[in-house]
Amino acid sequence: MAAPFTVLIMAAGQGTRMLSDTPKVLHRVAGKSLVEWVADAARAAGADRVVAVVRPGDGVAEGLPDGIEVAEQREGEGTGAAVLAARDTVESGPIVVLSGDHPLITPEQLEGLLAEHEDQGARATLLTTDQLDPAGYGRIVRDGSGHVDRIVETKYTDGVSPEELAVDEINLGTYVFDAKTLYDALDQVEIVKGERYLTGVFPILREAGGTIAAHMTDDADAALGVNDRAGLMEAEEAAQRRIIEGHAKAGVTFLQPGTIRVEAGVTIGRDSTIAPGTVLEGSTVIGERCEIGPHTTARGATIRDGATVIHSFVVEAEVGADATVGPFAYLRPGTVIGERVKLGTFVEVKNSDIGAGAKVPHLSYIGDADVGEDSNLGASTITANYDGRKKHRTKLGKSVKTGIHTSLVAPLDVGDRAYTGAGSTINEDIPDGALGIERGKQKNVEGYADRVEEDSQK
Ligand code: UD1
Ligand code: CA
């Protein structure tokens, strides 16, 4: 067990390079904000406390996971000012400082950093890599003994020497310090171009006789920082590789994973197959032995064991075990599809319960309805659930059979084993076992074709 430590997440930067009205750390990677990723990694690494530095009123505090404390950066600019904002919140003890714009930092990297810090008996230890394009990052200049001498910032390259620019080891904005020592050193850091740089503390700590250690990581995905939209795209790609690999290791097959997007909050059971073009979002839960896709989007959906969902869109709806959905079905919020249901082509279902074993095979709209077990709705069965002001429910019993082109005008109650005639507009309840039929009488006009031909010859 490591000694107790606090994590401080710097999340109050302006993020000007994003060109956005949204604070940078609230931009999302795989459905989760940058700062949430960092907070989750801090927790997973075993931090006692996690404190995020935010700007008053920037909305970042509201987007944080439960249990994360907040310190407000009310004055000053720059990463040094961010840390000083936590002075009254985290008074002493070991402090791990993280950047809210490095979303894919791993608990393993934090553990490695803390271990190196202890092994080296260092005054401060920072995480570095030589696996990324170093442009814009702070470069690590080491001394003769291999410790860190200083960090040269390259966001602006004027005044940076060619030797320093040639350094490809970069600072990842991830550090361990003793809190008190850090604040004292920061007080002495000069403000340059209106900013107090956190990286300015290293020469001060060295002069006071401390060594600065560097812990290098070669996990480029986990090291990645986001400063602009290009960085956001890279982080998304890296997150996808990580998420999909994680599911694959747990027994899920992905066909052409490069075409599939899975957000961080999704769970997938073993022996499920995810086919090309599929997008799984939010807190979607996929059971075992499911076949999802090609080209299915599921958002906050629950899809139970053995279900198949092809070329369909499922939003906040539930698909029962061994059900088959699609191609081209649209399941909207509040829909619950029972076990073994078959929902076919061009079928839209909203806020409805479809009982076990029922079939809605073609071209239907079912809204605000309860469909009993083993019912079979003919092609183009439509619920008229809206009278222009209010929604009403349609209730179909068990083993109901509707003829094609049945309109069901709600509120409506159709009994068990009832039938409807093809083309009927049903607006009165049908008792158990009865046939409801509503249809004009057919009239045949004899010799009609001959008359049309004669007319056209005139
Ligand atoms: C910083 C480092 C640089 C490192 C890079 C890694 C400094 C001076 N430089 O540069 O060495 O290579 O990170 O990504 O620290 N923030 C605040 N308040 C502020 C300013 C920033 O909380 O006033 C937060 C930001 O939200 C961000 C983090 O601090 O999460 C880093 O700030 P950023 O401006 O992106 O620093 P870089 O220029 O990338
Ligand atoms: Ca940055």
Coordinates of C-alpha atoms and ligand atoms in Angstrom, one line a residue:
M1 CA 0.0 0.0 0.0
A2 CA 1.3 3.4 -1.0
A3 CA 1.3 6.3 1.5
P4 CA -1.8 8.4 1.4
F5 CA -1.8 11.1 -1.2
T6 CA -4.0 13.8 -2.6
V7 CA -4.5 14.5 -6.3
L8 CA -4.9 18.0 -7.6
I9 CA -6.3 18.3 -11.1
M10 CA -5.6 21.6 -12.9
A11 CA -8.8 22.2 -14.9
A12 CA -9.2 26.0 -15.0
G13 CA -7.3 26.9 -18.2
Q14 CA -8.8 29.1 -20.8
G15 CA -8.3 26.5 -23.5
T16 CA -8.1 29.2 -26.1
R17 CA -6.6 26.8 -28.8
M18 CA -9.9 24.9 -28.8
L19 CA -11.8 27.9 -30.2
S20 CA -14.8 26.9 -28.2
D21 CA -17.5 28.3 -26.0
T22 CA -17.2 25.2 -23.8
P23 CA -14.3 25.0 -21.3
K24 CA -11.6 22.7 -22.7
V25 CA -11.8 20.1 -19.9
L26 CA -15.6 19.6 -20.6
H27 CA -15.0 18.5 -24.1
R28 CA -15.7 14.8 -24.4
V29 CA -13.6 11.8 -25.4
A30 CA -15.6 8.6 -25.9
G31 CA -18.6 10.1 -24.2
K32 CA -16.7 11.3 -21.0
S33 CA -15.4 14.7 -20.4
L34 CA -11.6 15.2 -20.3
V35 CA -11.6 16.0 -16.6
E36 CA -13.8 13.0 -15.7
W37 CA -11.3 10.7 -17.3
V38 CA -8.5 12.3 -15.2
A39 CA -10.6 12.1 -12.0
D40 CA -11.5 8.4 -12.7
A41 CA -7.8 7.6 -13.1
A42 CA -6.9 9.4 -9.9
R43 CA -9.5 7.5 -8.0
A44 CA -8.4 4.2 -9.5
A45 CA -4.8 4.9 -8.5
G46 CA -6.0 5.1 -4.9
A47 CA -6.0 8.8 -4.2
D48 CA -7.4 9.8 -0.8
R49 CA -8.8 13.0 -2.0
V50 CA -9.2 14.4 -5.5
V51 CA -9.5 18.2 -5.9
A52 CA -10.2 19.9 -9.1
V53 CA -9.1 23.5 -9.7
V54 CA -11.9 25.4 -11.7
R55 CA -12.8 29.0 -12.5
P56 CA -15.8 30.4 -10.7
G57 CA -18.9 29.9 -12.8
D58 CA -17.3 28.1 -15.7
G59 CA -19.5 25.0 -15.3
V60 CA -16.7 22.6 -14.7
A61 CA -17.6 21.8 -11.1
E62 CA -21.1 20.8 -12.2
G63 CA -19.6 18.2 -14.7
L64 CA -17.4 16.5 -12.1
P65 CA -18.1 13.0 -10.8
D66 CA -19.4 12.7 -7.2
G67 CA -16.9 13.0 -4.5
I68 CA -14.5 15.3 -6.2
E69 CA -13.7 18.5 -4.3
V70 CA -13.3 21.9 -5.9
A71 CA -10.9 24.8 -5.4
E72 CA -11.6 28.0 -7.3
Q73 CA -8.8 29.8 -9.2
R74 CA -10.0 33.4 -8.6
E75 CA -6.8 35.1 -9.5
G76 CA -3.8 34.8 -11.8
E77 CA -3.2 32.9 -15.0
G78 CA -1.1 29.8 -15.7
T79 CA -0.5 26.4 -14.2
G80 CA 1.4 27.9 -11.2
A81 CA -1.7 30.1 -10.4
A82 CA -3.9 27.0 -10.7
V83 CA -1.9 25.1 -8.0
L84 CA -1.8 28.1 -5.7
A85 CA -5.6 28.2 -5.8
A86 CA -5.6 25.0 -3.8
R87 CA -3.4 26.3 -1.0
D88 CA -6.2 26.4 1.5
T89 CA -7.9 23.2 0.4
V90 CA -4.8 20.9 0.4
E91 CA -2.5 22.3 3.0
S92 CA 0.2 19.7 3.3
G93 CA 1.4 16.2 2.5
P94 CA 2.2 14.5 -0.8
I95 CA 0.4 16.0 -3.7
V96 CA 0.1 14.6 -7.2
V97 CA -0.6 17.4 -9.7
L98 CA -2.4 16.3 -12.9
S99 CA -3.5 18.2 -16.0
G100 CA -7.1 18.1 -16.8
D101 CA -6.3 17.9 -20.5
H102 CA -4.4 14.6 -20.4
P103 CA -7.5 12.4 -20.4
L104 CA -6.0 9.0 -20.9
I105 CA -3.5 9.0 -18.1
T106 CA -3.5 5.6 -16.5
P107 CA -3.5 4.5 -12.8
E108 CA -0.4 2.4 -13.7
Q109 CA 1.4 5.6 -14.8
L110 CA 0.5 7.3 -11.5
E111 CA 1.7 4.3 -9.5
G112 CA 5.0 4.3 -11.5
L113 CA 5.4 8.0 -10.9
L114 CA 4.9 7.6 -7.1
A115 CA 7.2 4.6 -6.9
E116 CA 10.0 6.5 -8.8
H117 CA 9.5 9.5 -6.4
E118 CA 10.0 7.3 -3.4
D119 CA 12.9 5.3 -4.9
Q120 CA 14.8 8.4 -5.8
G121 CA 14.1 10.2 -2.6
A122 CA 13.4 13.2 -4.9
R123 CA 12.1 16.6 -4.0
A124 CA 9.8 16.4 -7.0
T125 CA 9.1 13.8 -9.7
L126 CA 7.5 14.3 -13.1
L127 CA 6.1 12.1 -15.8
T128 CA 7.8 12.3 -19.2
T129 CA 7.8 10.6 -22.6
D130 CA 9.7 10.7 -25.9
Q131 CA 6.9 9.0 -27.8
L132 CA 4.9 12.0 -28.9
D133 CA 5.4 14.9 -31.3
P134 CA 7.1 17.3 -28.9
A135 CA 5.8 20.5 -30.5
G136 CA 4.3 22.9 -28.0
Y137 CA 5.1 20.8 -24.9
G138 CA 7.7 21.7 -22.2
R139 CA 11.1 20.0 -23.0
I140 CA 13.0 18.2 -20.3
V141 CA 16.6 19.3 -19.9
R142 CA 18.5 16.8 -17.8
D143 CA 21.7 17.5 -15.8
G144 CA 25.0 15.4 -15.9
S145 CA 23.6 13.0 -13.3
G146 CA 20.4 12.3 -15.3
H147 CA 18.2 14.3 -13.0
V148 CA 16.0 17.0 -14.3
D149 CA 17.7 20.4 -14.6
R150 CA 14.8 22.5 -15.9
I151 CA 11.8 22.5 -18.3
V152 CA 11.9 24.7 -21.3
E153 CA 8.4 25.8 -22.5
T154 CA 7.8 25.7 -26.3
K155 CA 4.3 27.0 -26.7
Y156 CA 6.1 30.1 -28.0
T157 CA 9.5 29.2 -29.4
D158 CA 11.0 32.7 -29.5
G159 CA 14.1 32.6 -27.3
V160 CA 14.3 28.8 -27.2
S161 CA 17.7 27.5 -28.3
P162 CA 18.0 25.0 -31.2
E163 CA 19.6 22.5 -28.7
E164 CA 16.6 22.8 -26.4
L165 CA 14.2 22.5 -29.3
A166 CA 15.9 19.3 -30.4
V167 CA 15.0 17.6 -27.1
D168 CA 12.2 15.1 -27.6
E169 CA 11.6 14.2 -24.0
I170 CA 8.6 16.2 -22.9
N171 CA 6.8 17.1 -19.7
L172 CA 3.3 15.5 -19.4
G173 CA 2.1 17.9 -16.8
T174 CA 1.9 15.1 -14.2
Y175 CA 4.0 15.6 -11.0
V176 CA 4.5 14.6 -7.3
F177 CA 5.5 17.2 -4.8
D178 CA 5.2 17.9 -1.1
A179 CA 2.4 20.4 -0.9
K180 CA 4.0 23.0 1.4
T181 CA 7.4 22.9 -0.4
L182 CA 5.5 23.4 -3.7
Y183 CA 3.5 26.5 -2.6
D184 CA 6.7 28.1 -1.1
A185 CA 8.6 27.6 -4.3
L186 CA 5.6 28.8 -6.4
D187 CA 5.6 32.1 -4.5
Q188 CA 9.1 32.7 -5.9
V189 CA 8.3 31.9 -9.5
E190 CA 8.3 35.0 -11.7
I191 CA 5.2 35.9 -13.7
V192 CA 6.1 35.9 -17.5
K193 CA 3.7 37.2 -20.1
G194 CA 1.0 37.4 -17.4
E195 CA 1.4 33.7 -16.5
R196 CA 2.9 31.9 -13.5
Y197 CA 4.3 28.7 -14.8
L198 CA 4.3 25.7 -12.5
T199 CA 7.4 24.4 -14.3
G200 CA 9.2 27.4 -13.0
V201 CA 9.5 25.7 -9.6
F202 CA 12.2 23.2 -10.7
P203 CA 15.2 25.5 -10.7
I204 CA 14.1 26.9 -7.3
L205 CA 13.7 23.4 -5.8
R206 CA 17.2 22.4 -7.2
E207 CA 18.8 25.5 -5.8
A208 CA 17.4 24.6 -2.4
G209 CA 19.3 21.3 -2.7
G210 CA 16.6 18.9 -3.9
T211 CA 16.8 16.5 -6.8
I212 CA 14.1 16.4 -9.5
A213 CA 13.4 12.9 -10.9
A214 CA 11.8 12.0 -14.1
H215 CA 9.7 8.9 -14.7
M216 CA 9.5 8.0 -18.3
T217 CA 6.5 6.3 -19.9
D218 CA 6.4 4.8 -23.4
D219 CA 2.6 4.6 -23.5
A220 CA 2.0 7.4 -26.1
D221 CA -1.8 7.0 -26.0
A222 CA -1.9 7.5 -22.3
A223 CA 0.5 10.4 -22.5
L224 CA -1.5 12.4 -25.0
G225 CA -2.5 16.0 -24.2
V226 CA -5.4 17.9 -25.7
N227 CA -4.8 21.5 -26.6
D228 CA -6.9 21.8 -29.8
R229 CA -9.4 19.8 -31.9
A230 CA -6.7 17.8 -33.6
G231 CA -5.6 16.7 -30.1
L232 CA -9.2 15.9 -29.2
M233 CA -9.5 13.6 -32.3
E234 CA -6.2 11.9 -31.5
A235 CA -7.4 11.3 -27.9
E236 CA -10.7 9.9 -29.2
E237 CA -8.9 7.4 -31.5
A238 CA -6.6 6.4 -28.7
A239 CA -9.6 6.0 -26.3
Q240 CA -11.3 3.8 -28.9
R241 CA -8.3 1.5 -29.2
R242 CA -8.2 1.2 -25.4
I243 CA -11.9 0.6 -24.9
I244 CA -12.3 -1.9 -27.8
E245 CA -9.2 -3.8 -26.7
G246 CA -10.6 -4.0 -23.2
H247 CA -13.8 -5.5 -24.4
A248 CA -12.0 -7.9 -26.8
K249 CA -9.9 -9.1 -23.9
A250 CA -13.1 -9.9 -22.0
G251 CA -14.4 -12.1 -24.8
V252 CA -16.1 -9.8 -27.3
T253 CA -15.6 -10.0 -31.1
F254 CA -15.3 -6.8 -33.1
L255 CA -15.5 -7.0 -36.9
Q256 CA -13.5 -4.1 -38.4
P257 CA -13.0 -2.3 -35.1
G258 CA -11.8 0.8 -36.9
T259 CA -15.4 1.4 -38.0
I260 CA -16.9 0.9 -34.6
R261 CA -17.3 3.5 -31.8
V262 CA -17.8 2.4 -28.2
E263 CA -18.2 5.0 -25.4
A264 CA -16.5 4.6 -22.1
G265 CA -19.7 3.7 -20.1
V266 CA -20.7 0.8 -22.3
T267 CA -20.7 -2.9 -21.0
I268 CA -20.7 -5.9 -23.4
G269 CA -21.1 -9.5 -22.4
R270 CA -18.9 -12.3 -23.6
D271 CA -19.3 -14.0 -27.0
S272 CA -21.2 -11.0 -28.4
T273 CA -20.2 -9.8 -31.8
I274 CA -20.1 -6.2 -32.8
A275 CA -20.3 -5.7 -36.6
P276 CA -18.9 -2.8 -38.7
G277 CA -20.4 0.7 -38.5
T278 CA -21.9 0.1 -35.0
V279 CA -22.0 2.9 -32.4
L280 CA -22.6 2.1 -28.7
E281 CA -23.1 5.2 -26.5
G282 CA -23.8 6.3 -23.0
S283 CA -24.6 3.6 -20.5
T284 CA -25.6 1.0 -23.1
V285 CA -25.6 -2.6 -21.8
I286 CA -25.2 -5.5 -24.2
G287 CA -25.7 -9.0 -22.9
E288 CA -23.9 -12.2 -23.8
R289 CA -24.1 -13.9 -27.3
C290 CA -25.6 -10.8 -28.9
E291 CA -25.1 -9.8 -32.5
I292 CA -25.1 -6.1 -32.9
G293 CA -24.8 -4.4 -36.3
P294 CA -23.7 -3.9 -38.9
H295 CA -24.6 -0.3 -38.6
T296 CA -26.6 -0.2 -35.4
T297 CA -26.6 2.7 -33.0
A298 CA -27.5 2.1 -29.4
R299 CA -27.7 5.0 -26.9
G300 CA -28.5 4.3 -23.3
A301 CA -30.0 1.0 -24.4
T302 CA -30.2 -2.4 -22.7
I303 CA -29.9 -5.4 -25.0
R304 CA -30.3 -8.7 -23.4
D305 CA -28.6 -12.1 -23.9
G306 CA -28.8 -13.6 -27.4
A307 CA -30.5 -10.7 -29.1
T308 CA -29.8 -9.6 -32.6
V309 CA -30.0 -5.9 -33.7
I310 CA -29.2 -5.2 -37.3
H311 CA -29.0 -1.8 -39.0
S312 CA -31.1 -0.2 -36.3
F313 CA -31.3 2.8 -33.9
V314 CA -32.1 2.0 -30.3
V315 CA -32.4 4.9 -27.8
E316 CA -33.1 4.4 -24.1
A317 CA -35.0 1.2 -24.9
E318 CA -34.7 -2.4 -23.9
V319 CA -34.5 -5.4 -26.2
G320 CA -35.3 -8.8 -24.6
A321 CA -33.3 -12.0 -24.7
D322 CA -33.2 -13.7 -28.1
A323 CA -35.2 -11.0 -29.7
T324 CA -34.4 -10.0 -33.3
V325 CA -34.6 -6.4 -34.3
G326 CA -34.2 -4.8 -37.8
P327 CA -32.9 -4.2 -40.3
F328 CA -34.1 -0.6 -40.2
A329 CA -36.0 -0.5 -36.9
Y330 CA -36.1 2.6 -34.6
L331 CA -36.7 2.0 -30.9
R332 CA -37.4 5.1 -29.0
P333 CA -37.3 5.9 -25.3
G334 CA -39.5 3.9 -22.9
T335 CA -39.8 0.9 -25.2
V336 CA -39.5 -2.6 -23.8
I337 CA -39.3 -5.4 -26.2
G338 CA -39.9 -8.9 -24.6
E339 CA -38.1 -12.1 -25.1
R340 CA -38.0 -13.7 -28.6
V341 CA -39.9 -10.8 -30.1
K342 CA -39.3 -10.3 -33.8
L343 CA -39.3 -6.6 -34.9
G344 CA -38.7 -6.2 -38.5
T345 CA -38.1 -3.7 -41.3
F346 CA -39.1 -0.1 -41.1
V347 CA -40.8 -0.5 -37.7
E348 CA -40.8 2.4 -35.2
V349 CA -41.7 1.7 -31.5
K350 CA -42.1 4.4 -28.9
N351 CA -42.9 4.1 -25.2
S352 CA -44.4 0.7 -25.7
D353 CA -44.3 -2.8 -24.2
I354 CA -44.1 -5.6 -26.7
G355 CA -44.8 -8.9 -25.0
A356 CA -42.7 -12.0 -25.3
G357 CA -42.8 -13.9 -28.6
A358 CA -44.8 -11.1 -30.4
K359 CA -44.1 -10.1 -34.0
V360 CA -44.1 -6.7 -35.6
P361 CA -42.5 -7.7 -38.9
H362 CA -43.0 -4.8 -41.4
L363 CA -43.7 -1.1 -41.8
S364 CA -45.4 -0.2 -38.5
Y365 CA -45.6 2.6 -36.0
I366 CA -46.4 1.5 -32.4
G367 CA -46.6 4.3 -29.9
D368 CA -47.8 4.3 -26.3
A369 CA -49.0 0.8 -26.7
D370 CA -49.0 -2.5 -24.7
V371 CA -48.9 -5.5 -27.1
G372 CA -49.6 -8.9 -25.5
E373 CA -47.5 -12.0 -25.8
D374 CA -47.4 -13.9 -29.1
S375 CA -49.5 -11.2 -30.9
N376 CA -48.7 -10.8 -34.6
L377 CA -49.2 -7.3 -36.1
G378 CA -49.8 -7.3 -39.9
A379 CA -47.7 -5.1 -42.1
S380 CA -48.4 -1.4 -41.7
T381 CA -50.3 -1.7 -38.4
I382 CA -50.3 1.9 -37.0
T383 CA -51.3 3.2 -33.7
A384 CA -53.0 6.6 -33.8
N385 CA -51.9 7.6 -30.3
Y386 CA -52.2 11.4 -30.6
D387 CA -55.4 13.3 -31.0
G388 CA -53.7 16.6 -31.6
R389 CA -53.6 17.5 -27.9
K390 CA -53.1 14.4 -25.8
K391 CA -51.4 11.0 -26.2
H392 CA -53.5 7.9 -25.5
R393 CA -52.7 4.3 -24.9
T394 CA -53.5 1.3 -27.0
K395 CA -53.8 -2.0 -25.3
L396 CA -53.7 -5.3 -27.3
G397 CA -54.2 -8.6 -25.4
K398 CA -52.3 -11.9 -25.9
S399 CA -52.2 -13.6 -29.3
V400 CA -53.9 -10.8 -31.1
K401 CA -53.7 -10.8 -34.9
T402 CA -54.1 -7.5 -36.8
G403 CA -54.6 -7.5 -40.6
I404 CA -52.4 -5.4 -42.7
H405 CA -53.1 -1.7 -42.8
T406 CA -54.9 -1.7 -39.4
S407 CA -55.1 1.7 -37.8
L408 CA -55.6 1.5 -34.0
V409 CA -57.2 4.7 -32.7
A410 CA -56.3 5.2 -29.1
P411 CA -57.6 5.0 -26.4
L412 CA -58.3 1.4 -27.3
D413 CA -58.6 -2.0 -25.7
V414 CA -58.4 -5.1 -27.9
G415 CA -59.0 -8.4 -26.1
D416 CA -57.0 -11.7 -26.1
R417 CA -57.0 -13.7 -29.4
A418 CA -58.9 -10.9 -31.2
Y419 CA -58.5 -10.2 -34.9
T420 CA -58.8 -7.1 -37.0
G421 CA -59.7 -7.1 -40.7
A422 CA -57.2 -5.8 -43.2
G423 CA -57.5 -2.1 -43.8
S424 CA -59.7 -1.4 -40.8
T425 CA -59.6 1.8 -38.8
I426 CA -60.4 0.4 -35.3
N427 CA -61.7 3.0 -32.8
E428 CA -63.9 0.8 -30.7
D429 CA -62.8 -1.9 -28.2
I430 CA -62.8 -5.5 -29.5
P431 CA -63.7 -8.2 -27.0
D432 CA -61.7 -11.4 -26.5
G433 CA -61.7 -13.7 -29.5
A434 CA -63.7 -11.3 -31.8
L435 CA -62.9 -9.9 -35.2
G436 CA -63.0 -6.2 -35.5
I437 CA -63.6 -5.1 -39.1
E438 CA -64.3 -1.7 -40.5
R439 CA -64.3 -1.3 -44.2
G440 CA -66.4 0.2 -47.0
K441 CA -68.2 -2.3 -49.2
Q442 CA -66.4 -3.1 -52.5
K443 CA -68.0 -2.4 -55.8
N444 CA -66.8 -3.9 -59.1
V445 CA -67.3 -1.9 -62.3
E446 CA -67.7 -4.4 -65.1
G447 CA -66.0 -3.7 -68.5
Y448 CA -64.1 -0.8 -67.1
A449 CA -60.9 -1.5 -69.0
D450 CA -62.7 -1.7 -72.4
R451 CA -64.4 1.7 -71.7
V452 CA -61.0 3.3 -70.9
E453 CA -59.6 2.0 -74.2
E454 CA -62.6 3.2 -76.2
D455 CA -62.4 6.7 -74.6
S456 CA -58.7 7.0 -75.5
Q457 CA -59.3 6.2 -79.2
K458 CA -61.8 9.0 -79.6
Ligands
UD1_1 C1 1.8 22.6 -19.7 C2 3.2 22.6 -19.2 C3 4.1 21.9 -20.2 C4 3.7 20.5 -20.5 C5 2.2 20.5 -20.9 C6 1.7 19.1 -21.0 C7 3.4 24.6 -17.9 C8 3.9 26.0 -17.8 N1 3.6 24.0 -19.0 O1 1.7 23.4 -20.9 O2 5.5 21.9 -19.7 O3 4.5 20.0 -21.6 O4 1.4 21.2 -20.0 O5 0.4 19.1 -21.5 O6 2.8 24.2 -16.9 N2 -4.7 25.4 -16.2 C9 -5.4 25.9 -15.1 N3 -5.3 27.3 -14.9 C10 -4.6 28.1 -15.7 C11 -3.9 27.5 -16.8 C12 -4.0 26.2 -17.0 O7 -6.0 25.2 -14.3 O8 -4.5 29.3 -15.4 C13 -4.9 24.0 -16.5 C14 -5.5 23.7 -17.8 O9 -6.9 23.6 -17.7 C15 -4.8 22.4 -18.3 C16 -3.5 22.4 -17.5 O10 -3.6 23.4 -16.5 O11 -5.6 21.3 -17.9 C17 -2.3 22.7 -18.5 O12 -2.5 24.0 -19.0 P1 -2.1 24.4 -20.5 O13 -2.4 25.8 -20.7 O14 -2.8 23.4 -21.4 O15 -0.6 24.1 -20.5 P2 0.4 23.8 -21.7 O16 0.7 25.0 -22.4 O17 -0.1 22.6 -22.4
CA2 CA -2.0 21.4 -22.3

